[in-house]
């Protein structure tokens, strides 16, 4: 498999993180192209690879796949040994459902808590709608862990690491950055994710990137 993954700045691009973590976990070989965000030529640089004008983008020969969830599904089909989705049908159905909800929802939390792997904010107060988003996310994690994670002895939402965990990786990063209060199950899950090798590798790389002032706030 000859692959290229085009991503935005690793410290700030939550959608890129999702695809990047899934790719790293899958173990497939690929070349990575990082396009810094917020620059005068960012849009032009991304448009060289996809007319959608958004990252991430996976290129497999003549095939172009854009959008994190589509990339995760492509990996599940082309590199199934990476165990992108749970083997159990009920767990797999729920994993896809929570991933789709993550893909399309939680807009208030995304707006109030832009991803920034390097930063830590004390006493960050969420607005009402963002707080509802955070509560819903914790409820999803709790349900998945109680039904499918803990019974199978794994540390992640459905036992072993899956595409659902990749989809929630930027939320884990945000909860750490902004000190979002969570319950015991969420705390354990966040701790496991922060030690997960693929996510750790991505975040270590993010630490080395230049700061982009327009994406920083106090």
Coordinates of C-alpha atoms in Angstrom, one line a residue:
X1 CA 0.0 0.0 0.0
X2 CA 1.5 3.3 -1.1
X3 CA -0.1 6.0 0.9
X4 CA 0.2 9.7 1.6
X5 CA -1.6 11.5 4.4
X6 CA -2.1 15.2 4.1
X7 CA -2.8 16.9 7.5
X8 CA -2.9 20.4 9.0
X9 CA -0.8 21.6 11.9
X10 CA -0.9 18.8 14.5
X11 CA -1.3 21.1 17.5
X12 CA -4.5 22.7 16.2
X13 CA -6.1 20.4 13.6
X14 CA -8.5 18.1 15.4
X15 CA -9.8 16.4 12.2
X16 CA -6.2 15.7 11.2
X17 CA -5.5 14.1 14.6
X18 CA -8.4 11.7 14.1
X19 CA -7.1 10.3 10.8
X20 CA -3.4 10.5 11.9
X21 CA -4.0 8.5 15.1
X22 CA -6.0 5.9 13.1
X23 CA -3.2 5.6 10.6
X24 CA -0.5 5.4 13.2
X25 CA -2.4 2.7 15.1
X26 CA -3.1 0.7 11.9
X27 CA 0.6 0.2 11.3
X28 CA 0.4 0.8 7.6
X29 CA 3.3 2.6 6.0
X30 CA 2.6 6.1 4.6
X31 CA 4.2 9.4 3.9
X32 CA 3.0 12.4 5.8
X33 CA 2.6 15.9 4.4
X34 CA 1.9 18.6 7.0
X35 CA 0.4 21.9 5.8
X36 CA 0.7 24.7 8.4
X37 CA -2.7 26.2 9.1
X38 CA -3.5 29.9 9.2
X39 CA -1.0 30.9 6.5
X40 CA -1.6 33.0 3.4
X41 CA -1.0 30.0 1.2
X42 CA -2.7 27.3 3.3
X43 CA -5.9 27.0 1.2
X44 CA -3.8 26.9 -2.0
X45 CA -1.6 24.2 -0.5
X46 CA -4.5 22.0 0.5
X47 CA -6.3 22.5 -2.8
X48 CA -3.3 20.8 -4.5
X49 CA -4.5 17.5 -3.0
X50 CA -8.3 17.9 -2.8
X51 CA -10.9 20.2 -4.2
X52 CA -12.7 20.0 -0.9
X53 CA -10.1 22.3 0.5
X54 CA -10.0 20.6 3.9
X55 CA -7.6 18.3 5.7
X56 CA -7.1 15.4 6.3
X57 CA -6.7 13.8 2.9
X58 CA -5.5 10.3 2.3
X59 CA -4.0 9.5 -1.1
X60 CA -3.7 5.9 -2.2
X61 CA -2.3 5.9 -5.8
X62 CA -5.1 7.4 -8.0
X63 CA -7.6 7.2 -5.1
X64 CA -8.2 10.3 -2.9
X65 CA -10.2 9.9 0.4
X66 CA -11.0 13.0 2.4
X67 CA -12.7 13.5 5.7
X68 CA -11.5 11.7 8.9
X69 CA -14.4 9.3 9.2
X70 CA -14.1 8.3 5.5
X71 CA -10.4 7.7 6.0
X72 CA -11.1 5.5 9.0
X73 CA -13.6 3.4 7.1
X74 CA -11.1 3.1 4.2
X75 CA -8.5 1.8 6.6
X76 CA -11.0 -0.7 8.0
X77 CA -11.5 -2.1 4.4
X78 CA -7.9 -2.0 3.2
X79 CA -6.0 -2.7 6.4
X80 CA -8.4 -4.8 8.5
X81 CA -5.5 -6.2 10.6
X82 CA -5.4 -2.8 12.2
X83 CA -8.7 -3.7 14.0
X84 CA -10.2 -0.3 13.2
X85 CA -13.7 -1.5 14.3
X86 CA -14.7 -4.0 17.0
X87 CA -15.2 -7.6 15.9
X88 CA -18.4 -8.0 17.9
X89 CA -21.4 -6.8 15.7
X90 CA -23.2 -5.0 18.6
X91 CA -20.0 -3.2 19.7
X92 CA -19.2 -2.4 16.1
X93 CA -22.6 -0.9 15.5
X94 CA -22.3 1.3 18.6
X95 CA -18.8 2.3 17.8
X96 CA -19.9 3.5 14.4
X97 CA -22.9 5.3 16.0
X98 CA -20.8 7.2 18.6
X99 CA -18.3 8.1 15.9
X100 CA -21.0 9.5 13.7
X101 CA -22.3 11.5 16.6
X102 CA -18.8 12.9 17.2
X103 CA -18.5 13.7 13.6
X104 CA -21.6 15.7 13.3
X105 CA -22.2 17.0 16.8
X106 CA -20.8 18.9 19.8
X107 CA -20.5 22.2 18.0
X108 CA -20.6 24.4 21.1
X109 CA -17.8 22.5 22.8
X110 CA -15.7 22.6 19.6
X111 CA -16.2 26.4 19.3
X112 CA -15.4 27.2 22.9
X113 CA -12.5 24.8 23.2
X114 CA -10.4 24.8 20.1
X115 CA -7.7 22.1 20.1
X116 CA -4.3 23.1 21.4
X117 CA -2.2 20.1 22.6
X118 CA 0.4 22.3 24.2
X119 CA -1.7 24.5 26.4
X120 CA -3.2 24.0 29.8
X121 CA -5.9 26.4 31.1
X122 CA -7.0 26.6 34.7
X123 CA -10.5 27.4 35.8
X124 CA -11.9 27.4 32.2
X125 CA -15.7 27.8 32.4
X126 CA -17.8 26.2 29.8
X127 CA -21.0 27.8 28.5
X128 CA -24.3 26.1 29.0
X129 CA -24.5 24.4 25.6
X130 CA -20.8 23.3 25.7
X131 CA -21.3 21.9 29.2
X132 CA -24.2 19.8 27.8
X133 CA -21.9 18.6 25.1
X134 CA -19.3 17.6 27.6
X135 CA -21.9 15.7 29.7
X136 CA -23.2 13.9 26.6
X137 CA -19.7 12.8 25.7
X138 CA -19.0 11.5 29.2
X139 CA -22.3 9.6 29.0
X140 CA -21.3 8.0 25.7
X141 CA -18.0 7.0 27.1
X142 CA -19.6 5.6 30.2
X143 CA -22.1 3.6 28.3
X144 CA -19.5 2.2 25.9
X145 CA -17.1 1.3 28.7
X146 CA -19.8 -0.4 30.8
X147 CA -21.3 -2.4 27.9
X148 CA -18.3 -3.3 25.8
X149 CA -15.0 -1.9 27.3
X150 CA -14.7 -3.2 30.8
X151 CA -16.3 -6.6 30.2
X152 CA -13.6 -7.3 27.6
X153 CA -10.8 -6.1 29.8
X154 CA -9.6 -3.4 27.6
X155 CA -8.8 0.2 28.5
X156 CA -10.7 1.8 25.6
X157 CA -14.3 2.5 24.7
X158 CA -14.9 -1.0 23.2
X159 CA -12.0 -2.9 24.9
X160 CA -9.3 -2.7 22.2
X161 CA -8.4 0.6 20.6
X162 CA -10.8 1.3 17.7
X163 CA -11.9 3.9 15.2
X164 CA -14.2 5.3 17.8
X165 CA -11.2 6.1 20.1
X166 CA -9.5 7.8 17.1
X167 CA -12.6 9.9 16.6
X168 CA -12.7 11.0 20.2
X169 CA -8.9 11.6 20.5
X170 CA -9.3 15.4 20.0
X171 CA -11.9 15.5 22.7
X172 CA -9.6 13.8 25.1
X173 CA -7.0 16.4 24.2
X174 CA -9.4 19.2 24.7
X175 CA -10.6 17.9 28.1
X176 CA -7.0 17.8 29.3
X177 CA -6.1 21.2 27.8
X178 CA -9.1 22.9 29.4
X179 CA -9.4 20.8 32.6
X180 CA -13.0 19.7 31.9
X181 CA -14.5 18.0 35.0
X182 CA -15.3 14.4 34.3
X183 CA -16.4 11.3 36.2
X184 CA -14.3 8.3 37.3
X185 CA -14.9 6.3 34.1
X186 CA -14.0 9.2 31.9
X187 CA -10.9 9.9 34.0
X188 CA -9.7 6.4 33.5
X189 CA -10.4 6.5 29.8
X190 CA -8.6 9.8 29.4
X191 CA -5.6 8.4 31.2
X192 CA -5.5 5.4 28.9
X193 CA -5.8 7.5 25.8
X194 CA -3.1 9.9 26.9
X195 CA -0.8 6.9 27.1
X196 CA -1.9 5.3 23.9
X197 CA 1.1 5.0 21.6
X198 CA -0.4 6.5 18.4
X199 CA -2.0 9.5 20.2
X200 CA 1.2 10.0 22.2
X201 CA 3.3 10.0 19.0
X202 CA 0.9 12.6 17.4
X203 CA 1.0 14.9 20.4
X204 CA 4.8 14.6 20.8
X205 CA 5.1 15.8 17.2
X206 CA 2.6 18.6 17.9
X207 CA 4.9 19.9 20.6
X208 CA 7.6 20.5 18.1
X209 CA 5.6 22.7 15.7
X210 CA 5.7 26.5 15.6
X211 CA 3.1 28.4 17.5
X212 CA 0.4 30.0 15.3
X213 CA -0.7 33.2 17.2
X214 CA -4.1 33.4 15.6
X215 CA -5.0 30.0 17.2
X216 CA -3.8 31.0 20.7
X217 CA -5.8 32.8 23.3
X218 CA -5.5 33.6 27.0

